[in-house]
mmCIF file of C-alpha atoms and ligand atoms in Angstrom:
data_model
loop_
_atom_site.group_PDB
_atom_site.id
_atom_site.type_symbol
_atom_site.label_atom_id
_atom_site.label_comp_id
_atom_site.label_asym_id
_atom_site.label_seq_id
_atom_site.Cartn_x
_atom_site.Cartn_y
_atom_site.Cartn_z
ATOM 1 C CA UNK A 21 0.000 0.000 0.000
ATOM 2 C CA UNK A 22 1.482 3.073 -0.938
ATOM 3 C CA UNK A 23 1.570 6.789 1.041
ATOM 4 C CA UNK A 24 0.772 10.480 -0.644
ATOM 5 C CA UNK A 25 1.811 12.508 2.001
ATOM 6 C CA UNK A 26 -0.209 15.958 2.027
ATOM 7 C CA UNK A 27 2.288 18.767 3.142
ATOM 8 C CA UNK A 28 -0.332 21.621 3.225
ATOM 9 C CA UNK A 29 -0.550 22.195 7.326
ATOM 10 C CA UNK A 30 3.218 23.190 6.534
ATOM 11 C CA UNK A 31 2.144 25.855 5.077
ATOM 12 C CA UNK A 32 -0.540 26.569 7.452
ATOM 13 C CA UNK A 33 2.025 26.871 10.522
ATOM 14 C CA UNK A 34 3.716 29.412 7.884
ATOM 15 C CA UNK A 35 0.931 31.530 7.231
ATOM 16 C CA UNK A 36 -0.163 31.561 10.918
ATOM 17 C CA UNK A 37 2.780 34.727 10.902
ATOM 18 C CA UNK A 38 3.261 35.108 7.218
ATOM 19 C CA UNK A 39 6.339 34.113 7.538
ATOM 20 C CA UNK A 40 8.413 32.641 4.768
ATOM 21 C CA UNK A 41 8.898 29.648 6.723
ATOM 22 C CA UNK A 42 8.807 26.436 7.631
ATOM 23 C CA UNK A 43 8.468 26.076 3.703
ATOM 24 C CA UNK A 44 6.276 23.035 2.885
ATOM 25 C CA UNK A 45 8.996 22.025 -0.001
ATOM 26 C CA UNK A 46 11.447 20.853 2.442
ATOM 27 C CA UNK A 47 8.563 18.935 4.166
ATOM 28 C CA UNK A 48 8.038 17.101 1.034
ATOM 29 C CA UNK A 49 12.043 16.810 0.359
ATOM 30 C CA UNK A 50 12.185 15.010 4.356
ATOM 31 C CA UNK A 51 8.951 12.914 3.269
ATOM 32 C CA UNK A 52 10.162 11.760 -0.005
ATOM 33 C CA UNK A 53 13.710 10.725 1.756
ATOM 34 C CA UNK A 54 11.811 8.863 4.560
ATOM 35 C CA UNK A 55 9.955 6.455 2.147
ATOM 36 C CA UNK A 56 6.546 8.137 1.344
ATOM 37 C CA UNK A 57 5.428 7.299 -2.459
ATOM 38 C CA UNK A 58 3.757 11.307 -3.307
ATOM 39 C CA UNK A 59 3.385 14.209 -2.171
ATOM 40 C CA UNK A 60 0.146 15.964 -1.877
ATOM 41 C CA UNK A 61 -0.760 19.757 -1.355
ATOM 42 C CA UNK A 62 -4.563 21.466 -1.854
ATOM 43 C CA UNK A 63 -4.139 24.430 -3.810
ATOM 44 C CA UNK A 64 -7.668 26.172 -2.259
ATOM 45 C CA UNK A 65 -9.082 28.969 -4.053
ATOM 46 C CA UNK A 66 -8.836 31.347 -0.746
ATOM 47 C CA UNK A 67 -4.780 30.109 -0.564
ATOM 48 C CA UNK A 68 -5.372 29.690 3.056
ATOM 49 C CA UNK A 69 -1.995 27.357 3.141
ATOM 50 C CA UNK A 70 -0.563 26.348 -0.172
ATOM 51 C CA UNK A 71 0.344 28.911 -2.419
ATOM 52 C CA UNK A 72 0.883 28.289 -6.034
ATOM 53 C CA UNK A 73 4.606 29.491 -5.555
ATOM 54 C CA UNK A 74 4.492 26.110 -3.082
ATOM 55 C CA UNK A 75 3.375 23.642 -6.337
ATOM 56 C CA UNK A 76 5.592 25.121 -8.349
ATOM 57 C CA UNK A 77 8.468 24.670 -6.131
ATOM 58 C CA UNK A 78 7.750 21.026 -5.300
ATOM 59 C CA UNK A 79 7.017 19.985 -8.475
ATOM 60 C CA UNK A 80 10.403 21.139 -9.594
ATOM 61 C CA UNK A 81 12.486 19.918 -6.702
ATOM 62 C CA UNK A 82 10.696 16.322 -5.802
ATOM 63 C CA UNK A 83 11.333 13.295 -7.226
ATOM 64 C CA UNK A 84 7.882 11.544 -6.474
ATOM 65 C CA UNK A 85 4.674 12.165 -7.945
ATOM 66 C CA UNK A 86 3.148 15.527 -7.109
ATOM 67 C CA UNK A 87 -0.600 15.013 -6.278
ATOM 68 C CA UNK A 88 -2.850 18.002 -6.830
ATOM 69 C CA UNK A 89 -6.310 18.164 -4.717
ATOM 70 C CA UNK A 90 -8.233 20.850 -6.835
ATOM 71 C CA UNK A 91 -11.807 21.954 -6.791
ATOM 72 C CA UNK A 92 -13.430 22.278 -10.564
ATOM 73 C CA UNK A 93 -12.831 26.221 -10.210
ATOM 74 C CA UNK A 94 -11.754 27.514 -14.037
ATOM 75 C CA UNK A 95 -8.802 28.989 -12.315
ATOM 76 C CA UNK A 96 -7.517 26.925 -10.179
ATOM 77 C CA UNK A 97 -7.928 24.352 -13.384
ATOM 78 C CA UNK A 98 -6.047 27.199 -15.611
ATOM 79 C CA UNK A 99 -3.375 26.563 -13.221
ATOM 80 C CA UNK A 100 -2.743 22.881 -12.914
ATOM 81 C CA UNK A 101 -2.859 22.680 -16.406
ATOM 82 C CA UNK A 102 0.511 25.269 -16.215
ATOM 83 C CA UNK A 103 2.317 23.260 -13.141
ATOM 84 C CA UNK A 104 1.015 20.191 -14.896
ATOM 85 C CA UNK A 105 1.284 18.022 -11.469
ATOM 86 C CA UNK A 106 1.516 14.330 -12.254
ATOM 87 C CA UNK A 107 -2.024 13.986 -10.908
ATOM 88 C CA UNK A 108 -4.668 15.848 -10.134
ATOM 89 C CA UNK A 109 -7.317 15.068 -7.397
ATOM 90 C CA UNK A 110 -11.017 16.739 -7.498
ATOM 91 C CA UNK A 111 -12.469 17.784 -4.290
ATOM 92 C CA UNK A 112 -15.330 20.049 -3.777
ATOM 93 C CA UNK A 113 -14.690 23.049 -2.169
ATOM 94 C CA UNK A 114 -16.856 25.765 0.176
ATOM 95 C CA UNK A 115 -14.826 28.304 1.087
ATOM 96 C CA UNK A 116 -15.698 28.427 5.144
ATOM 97 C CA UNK A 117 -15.833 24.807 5.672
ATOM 98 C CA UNK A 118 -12.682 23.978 7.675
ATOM 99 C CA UNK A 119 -11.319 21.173 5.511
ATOM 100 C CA UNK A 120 -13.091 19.151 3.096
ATOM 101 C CA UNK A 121 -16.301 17.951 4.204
ATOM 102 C CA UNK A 122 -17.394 15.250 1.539
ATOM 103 C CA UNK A 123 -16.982 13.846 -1.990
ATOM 104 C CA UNK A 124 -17.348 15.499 -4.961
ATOM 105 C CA UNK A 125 -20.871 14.611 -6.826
ATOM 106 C CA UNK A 126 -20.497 13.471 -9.743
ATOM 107 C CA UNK A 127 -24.045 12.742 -10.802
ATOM 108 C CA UNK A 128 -24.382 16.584 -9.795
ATOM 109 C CA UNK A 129 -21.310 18.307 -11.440
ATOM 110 C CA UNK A 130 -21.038 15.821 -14.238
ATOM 111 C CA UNK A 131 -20.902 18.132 -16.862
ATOM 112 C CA UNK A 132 -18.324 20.458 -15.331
ATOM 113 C CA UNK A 133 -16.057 17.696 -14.283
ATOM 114 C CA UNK A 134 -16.324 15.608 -17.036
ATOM 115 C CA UNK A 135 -15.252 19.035 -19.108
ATOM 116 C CA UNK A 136 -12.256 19.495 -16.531
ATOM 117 C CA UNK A 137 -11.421 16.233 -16.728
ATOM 118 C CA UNK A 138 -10.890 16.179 -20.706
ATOM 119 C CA UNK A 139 -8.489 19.693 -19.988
ATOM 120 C CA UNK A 140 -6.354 17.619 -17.370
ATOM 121 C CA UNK A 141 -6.030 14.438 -19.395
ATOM 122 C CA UNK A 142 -5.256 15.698 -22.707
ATOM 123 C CA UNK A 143 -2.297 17.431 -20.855
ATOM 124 C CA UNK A 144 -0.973 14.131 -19.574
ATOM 125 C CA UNK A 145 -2.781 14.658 -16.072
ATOM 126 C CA UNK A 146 -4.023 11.539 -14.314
ATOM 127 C CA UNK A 147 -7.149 11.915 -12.617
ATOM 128 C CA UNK A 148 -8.545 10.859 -9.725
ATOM 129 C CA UNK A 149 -11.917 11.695 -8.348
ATOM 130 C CA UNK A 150 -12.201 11.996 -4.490
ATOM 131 C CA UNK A 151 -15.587 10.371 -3.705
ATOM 132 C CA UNK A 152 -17.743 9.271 -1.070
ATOM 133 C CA UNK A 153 -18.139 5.239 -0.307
ATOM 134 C CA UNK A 154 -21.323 5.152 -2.498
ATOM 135 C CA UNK A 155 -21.618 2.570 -5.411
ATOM 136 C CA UNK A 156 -23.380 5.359 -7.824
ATOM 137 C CA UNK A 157 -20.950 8.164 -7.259
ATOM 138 C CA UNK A 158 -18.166 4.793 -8.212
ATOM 139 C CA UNK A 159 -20.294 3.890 -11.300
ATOM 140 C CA UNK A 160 -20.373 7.636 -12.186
ATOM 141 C CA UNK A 161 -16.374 7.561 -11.771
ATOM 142 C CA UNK A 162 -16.569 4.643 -14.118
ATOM 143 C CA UNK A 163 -18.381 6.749 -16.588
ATOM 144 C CA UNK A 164 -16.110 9.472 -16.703
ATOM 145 C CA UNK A 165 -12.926 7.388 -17.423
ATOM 146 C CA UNK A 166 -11.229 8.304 -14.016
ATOM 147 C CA UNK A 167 -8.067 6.846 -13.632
ATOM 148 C CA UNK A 168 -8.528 6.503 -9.828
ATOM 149 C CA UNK A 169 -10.697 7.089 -7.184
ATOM 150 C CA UNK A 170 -10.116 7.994 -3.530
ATOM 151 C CA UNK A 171 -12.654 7.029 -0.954
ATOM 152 C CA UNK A 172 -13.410 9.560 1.581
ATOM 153 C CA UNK A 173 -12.970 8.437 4.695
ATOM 154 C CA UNK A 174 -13.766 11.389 6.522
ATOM 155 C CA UNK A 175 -17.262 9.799 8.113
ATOM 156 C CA UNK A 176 -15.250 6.977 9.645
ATOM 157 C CA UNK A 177 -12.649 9.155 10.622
ATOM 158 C CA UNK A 178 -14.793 11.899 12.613
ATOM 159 C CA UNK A 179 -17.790 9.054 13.736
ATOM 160 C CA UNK A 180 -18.792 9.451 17.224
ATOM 161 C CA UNK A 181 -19.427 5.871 18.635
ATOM 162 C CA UNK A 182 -18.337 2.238 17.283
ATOM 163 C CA UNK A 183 -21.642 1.478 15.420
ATOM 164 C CA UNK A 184 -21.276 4.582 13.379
ATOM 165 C CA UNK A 185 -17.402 4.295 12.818
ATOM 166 C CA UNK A 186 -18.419 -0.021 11.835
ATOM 167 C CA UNK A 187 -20.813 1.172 9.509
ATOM 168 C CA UNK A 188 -18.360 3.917 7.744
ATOM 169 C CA UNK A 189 -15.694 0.950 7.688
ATOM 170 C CA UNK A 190 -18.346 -1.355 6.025
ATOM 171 C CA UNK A 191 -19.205 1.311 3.447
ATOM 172 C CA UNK A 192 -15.311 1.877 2.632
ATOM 173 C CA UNK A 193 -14.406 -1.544 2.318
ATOM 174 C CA UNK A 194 -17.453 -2.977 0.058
ATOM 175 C CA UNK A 195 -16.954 0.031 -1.822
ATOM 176 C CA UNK A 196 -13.308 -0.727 -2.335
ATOM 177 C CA UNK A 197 -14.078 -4.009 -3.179
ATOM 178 C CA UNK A 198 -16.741 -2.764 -5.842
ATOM 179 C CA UNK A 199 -14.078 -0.234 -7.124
ATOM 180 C CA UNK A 200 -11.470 -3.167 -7.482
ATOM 181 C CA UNK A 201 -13.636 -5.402 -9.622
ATOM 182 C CA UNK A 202 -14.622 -3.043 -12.117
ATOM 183 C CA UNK A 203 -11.015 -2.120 -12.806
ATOM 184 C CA UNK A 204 -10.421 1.121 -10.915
ATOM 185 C CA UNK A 205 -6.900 1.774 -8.814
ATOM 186 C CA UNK A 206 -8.707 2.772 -4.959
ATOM 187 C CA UNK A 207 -6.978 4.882 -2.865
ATOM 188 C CA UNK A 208 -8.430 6.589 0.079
ATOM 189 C CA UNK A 209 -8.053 9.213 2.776
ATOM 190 C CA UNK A 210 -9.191 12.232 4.837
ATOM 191 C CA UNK A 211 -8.791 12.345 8.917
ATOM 192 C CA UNK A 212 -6.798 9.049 9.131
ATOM 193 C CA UNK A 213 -4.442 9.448 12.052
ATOM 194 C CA UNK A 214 -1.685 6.451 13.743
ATOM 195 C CA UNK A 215 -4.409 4.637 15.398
ATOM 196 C CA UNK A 216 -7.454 4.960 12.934
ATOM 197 C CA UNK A 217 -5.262 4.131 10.098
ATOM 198 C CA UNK A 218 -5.092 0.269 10.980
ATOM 199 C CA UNK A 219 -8.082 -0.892 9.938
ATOM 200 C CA UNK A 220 -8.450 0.968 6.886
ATOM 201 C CA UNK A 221 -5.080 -0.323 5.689
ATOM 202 C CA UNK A 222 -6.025 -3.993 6.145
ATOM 203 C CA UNK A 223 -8.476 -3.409 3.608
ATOM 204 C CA UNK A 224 -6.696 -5.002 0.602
ATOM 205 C CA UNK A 225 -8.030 -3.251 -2.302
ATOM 206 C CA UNK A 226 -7.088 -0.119 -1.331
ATOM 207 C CA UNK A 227 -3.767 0.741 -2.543
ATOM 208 C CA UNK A 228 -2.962 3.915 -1.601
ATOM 209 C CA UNK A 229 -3.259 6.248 1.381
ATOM 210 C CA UNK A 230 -3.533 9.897 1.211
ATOM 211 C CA UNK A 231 -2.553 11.422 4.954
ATOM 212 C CA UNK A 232 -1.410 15.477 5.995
ATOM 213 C CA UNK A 233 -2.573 16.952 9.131
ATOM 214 C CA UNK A 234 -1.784 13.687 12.021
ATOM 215 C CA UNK A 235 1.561 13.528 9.954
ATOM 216 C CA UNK A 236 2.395 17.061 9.996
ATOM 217 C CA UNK A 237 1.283 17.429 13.723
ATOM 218 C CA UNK A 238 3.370 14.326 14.922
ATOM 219 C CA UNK A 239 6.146 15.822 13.203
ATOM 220 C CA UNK A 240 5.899 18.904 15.130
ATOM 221 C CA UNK A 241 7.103 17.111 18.026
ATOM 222 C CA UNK A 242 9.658 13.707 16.459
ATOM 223 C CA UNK A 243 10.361 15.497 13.016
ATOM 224 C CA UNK A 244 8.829 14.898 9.396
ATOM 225 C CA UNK A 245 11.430 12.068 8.852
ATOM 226 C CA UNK A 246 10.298 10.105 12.129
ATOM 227 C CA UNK A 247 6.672 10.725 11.670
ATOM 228 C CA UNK A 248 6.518 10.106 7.741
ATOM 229 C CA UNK A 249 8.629 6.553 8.684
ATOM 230 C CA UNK A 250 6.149 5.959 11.901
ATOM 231 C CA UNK A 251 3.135 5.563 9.492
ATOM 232 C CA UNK A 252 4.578 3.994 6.704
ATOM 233 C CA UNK A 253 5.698 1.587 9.590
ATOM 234 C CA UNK A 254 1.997 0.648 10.872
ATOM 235 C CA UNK A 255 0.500 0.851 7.198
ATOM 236 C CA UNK A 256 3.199 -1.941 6.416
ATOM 237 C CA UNK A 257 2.393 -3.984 9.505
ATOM 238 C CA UNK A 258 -1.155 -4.451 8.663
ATOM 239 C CA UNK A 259 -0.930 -5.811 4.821
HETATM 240 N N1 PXP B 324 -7.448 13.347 0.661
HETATM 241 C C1 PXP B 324 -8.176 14.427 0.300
HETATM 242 C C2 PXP B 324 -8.956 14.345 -0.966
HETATM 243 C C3 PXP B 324 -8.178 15.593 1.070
HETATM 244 O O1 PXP B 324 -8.927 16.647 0.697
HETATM 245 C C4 PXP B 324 -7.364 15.653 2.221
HETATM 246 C C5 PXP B 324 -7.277 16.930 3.005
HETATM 247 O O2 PXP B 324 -6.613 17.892 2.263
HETATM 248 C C6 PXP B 324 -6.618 14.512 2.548
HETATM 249 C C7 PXP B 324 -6.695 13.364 1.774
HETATM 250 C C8 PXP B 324 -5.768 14.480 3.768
HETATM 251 O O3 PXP B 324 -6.582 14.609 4.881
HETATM 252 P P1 PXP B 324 -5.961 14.776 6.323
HETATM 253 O O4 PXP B 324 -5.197 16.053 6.333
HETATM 254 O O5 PXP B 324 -7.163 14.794 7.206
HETATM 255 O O6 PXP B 324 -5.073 13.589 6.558
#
């Protein structure tokens, strides 16, 4: 199972001071060295963390596979399809919410992100479509010729009591499993920390990871290097 590490609460400890530091680039640099398979940074349309100076940069400088989350907005789109990041993940986006609440709709937006979609892969962009564990919004993913999907795993992440976090689990792994046979790569992510990681990295199918803020908060305290090589540890120790 691979790891996209998302760098962007870097850049929010920077622009708590508008500072010029700690610059998420190195993050990704220390991430990359300790084993993790992308890097992944949220360019937001308000720029509350990463800036587009930020994608720039670590698209230039790292090695692994830059991973753009992106709402459908025409200019955030205008500028992926300059940085041209290896991938490009559509999220919705609402600009008070304090990180991304749900999947992107695809039966909804279809139009728009099927039009997006054409843009990104006819410049070489792989697409993924970050989705909630629902087997219509995986057939619509189908439809659109995503390359990948990522499972939100937000509900499971953020549920209250056990039969609420079970039933999120359920919903993420019979999804995955869905996802799987029809062809798709599954990779999921959104609030998974070191302990609520576990279970949702026994689930065989999916085969990537997508994890920022419990990384970038452990490595506050033991360092990006420690805290990148802490998770890649348990994800390991579970397949
Ligand atoms: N995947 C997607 C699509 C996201 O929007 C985010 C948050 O930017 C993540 C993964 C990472 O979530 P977290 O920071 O909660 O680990």
């Amino acid at each position: 199972m691979k790891l996209g590490v998302n760098v962007d609460h870097i850049a929010t400890l920077r622009e708590a001071r508008h500072t010029v530091y700690p610059a998420p680039v190195v993050g990704a640099l220390l991430a990359e060295y300790a084993g993790a398979d992308s890097i992944v940074v949220h360019l937001r349309e308000d720029r509350r963390h990463i800036k587009e100076e930020d994608v720039i940069l670590i698209k230039k400088i790292v090695k692994i596979p830059l991973n753009l989350e992106m709402s459908i907005n025409k200019d955030i789109v205008n500028i992926a399809l300059k940085v041209k990041p290896n991938q490009a993940t559509l999220v919705p986006e609402r600009r008070r919410e304090l990180t991304t609440e749900g999947g992107i709709d695809l039966i909804k937006h279809y139009r728009r992100i099927r039009d997006v979609m054409d843009r990104l892969k006819s410049n070489k962009i792989r697409v993924s479509l970050f989705i909630d564990p629902i087997k219509e919004q995986i057939d619509k993913a189908i439809q659109l010729g995503a390359d990948l999907i990522e499972l939100n795993t937000g509900r499971y992440s953020e549920s209250k009591n056990k039969k609420e976090n079970r039933k999120w689990l359920n919903r993420i792994r019979l999804s995955a499993q869905y996802a799987k046979r029809k062809g798709l790569f599954v990779a999921a992510g959104h609030g998974l920390d070191y302990d609520n990681v576990k279970e949702i990295a026994n689930i065989k199918e999916i085969e990537e990871l997508n994890i920022g803020h419990s990384i970038i908060c452990r490595a506050v305290f033991v360092g990006m290097v420690s805290a990148v090589e802490e998770m890649i540890e348990i994800i390991n120790s579970q397949t």
